[in-house]
């Protein structure tokens, strides 16, 4: 149970890093406005939903973490590709692109595909873990288990956000800070693998 909570916390830690990096990434690195940031959030929402449906189909209603390690690694690979794309972004001209202008840029589709890929893999990763969390304890202990999970998740989010702040203050670029998410995805994959070995 604690392994599941730790794996879920790793997922939320990745989400916290991405959420803290999105505003400066969109404005200062990609040269886009708030509409594009909203588009990114919409892609994440759609991707998580797609990932949830896909993993439900793959597991056919079974509660299992066997696909979670692969999903976490896939998240990391999409993040690495996103980091490489952003690092090679053309120089900015001082204006902020709207959605219509942004999606016509040469590398924009690759960025959106990477974000969608991260979200789909994220949905495939975290949904089975939540199912495991809520179905492996007695009903009388479910609320306490979810509360404990939320506390650990919050701690992981605060810690990862603090790590991101330290990296940026140390001079690490916004783009390269994305590699923290890739590193967290490896940790999430290992935790999910341990859960799979223990319970599946």
Short mmCIF file of C-alpha atoms in Angstrom, two decimals, residues 32 44 58 70 72 78 80 91 97 102 105 112 124 128 130 146:
data_model
loop_
_atom_site.label_atom_id
_atom_site.label_comp_id
_atom_site.label_asym_id
_atom_site.label_seq_id
_atom_site.Cartn_x
_atom_site.Cartn_y
_atom_site.Cartn_z
CA UNK A 32 3.61 32.40 -26.56
CA UNK A 44 -3.10 17.39 -20.55
CA UNK A 58 -5.83 -3.15 -21.48
CA UNK A 70 6.34 1.10 -18.84
CA UNK A 72 6.29 5.94 -16.41
CA UNK A 78 8.31 12.21 -24.07
CA UNK A 80 13.24 14.20 -22.88
CA UNK A 91 15.11 32.89 -31.07
CA UNK A 97 2.22 34.31 -30.23
CA UNK A 102 1.84 29.13 -32.36
CA UNK A 105 5.33 27.18 -36.04
CA UNK A 112 1.97 19.34 -28.49
CA UNK A 124 -2.10 4.91 -17.87
CA UNK A 128 -4.41 1.65 -11.86
CA UNK A 130 -5.53 4.73 -7.50
CA UNK A 146 -6.96 8.28 0.81
#
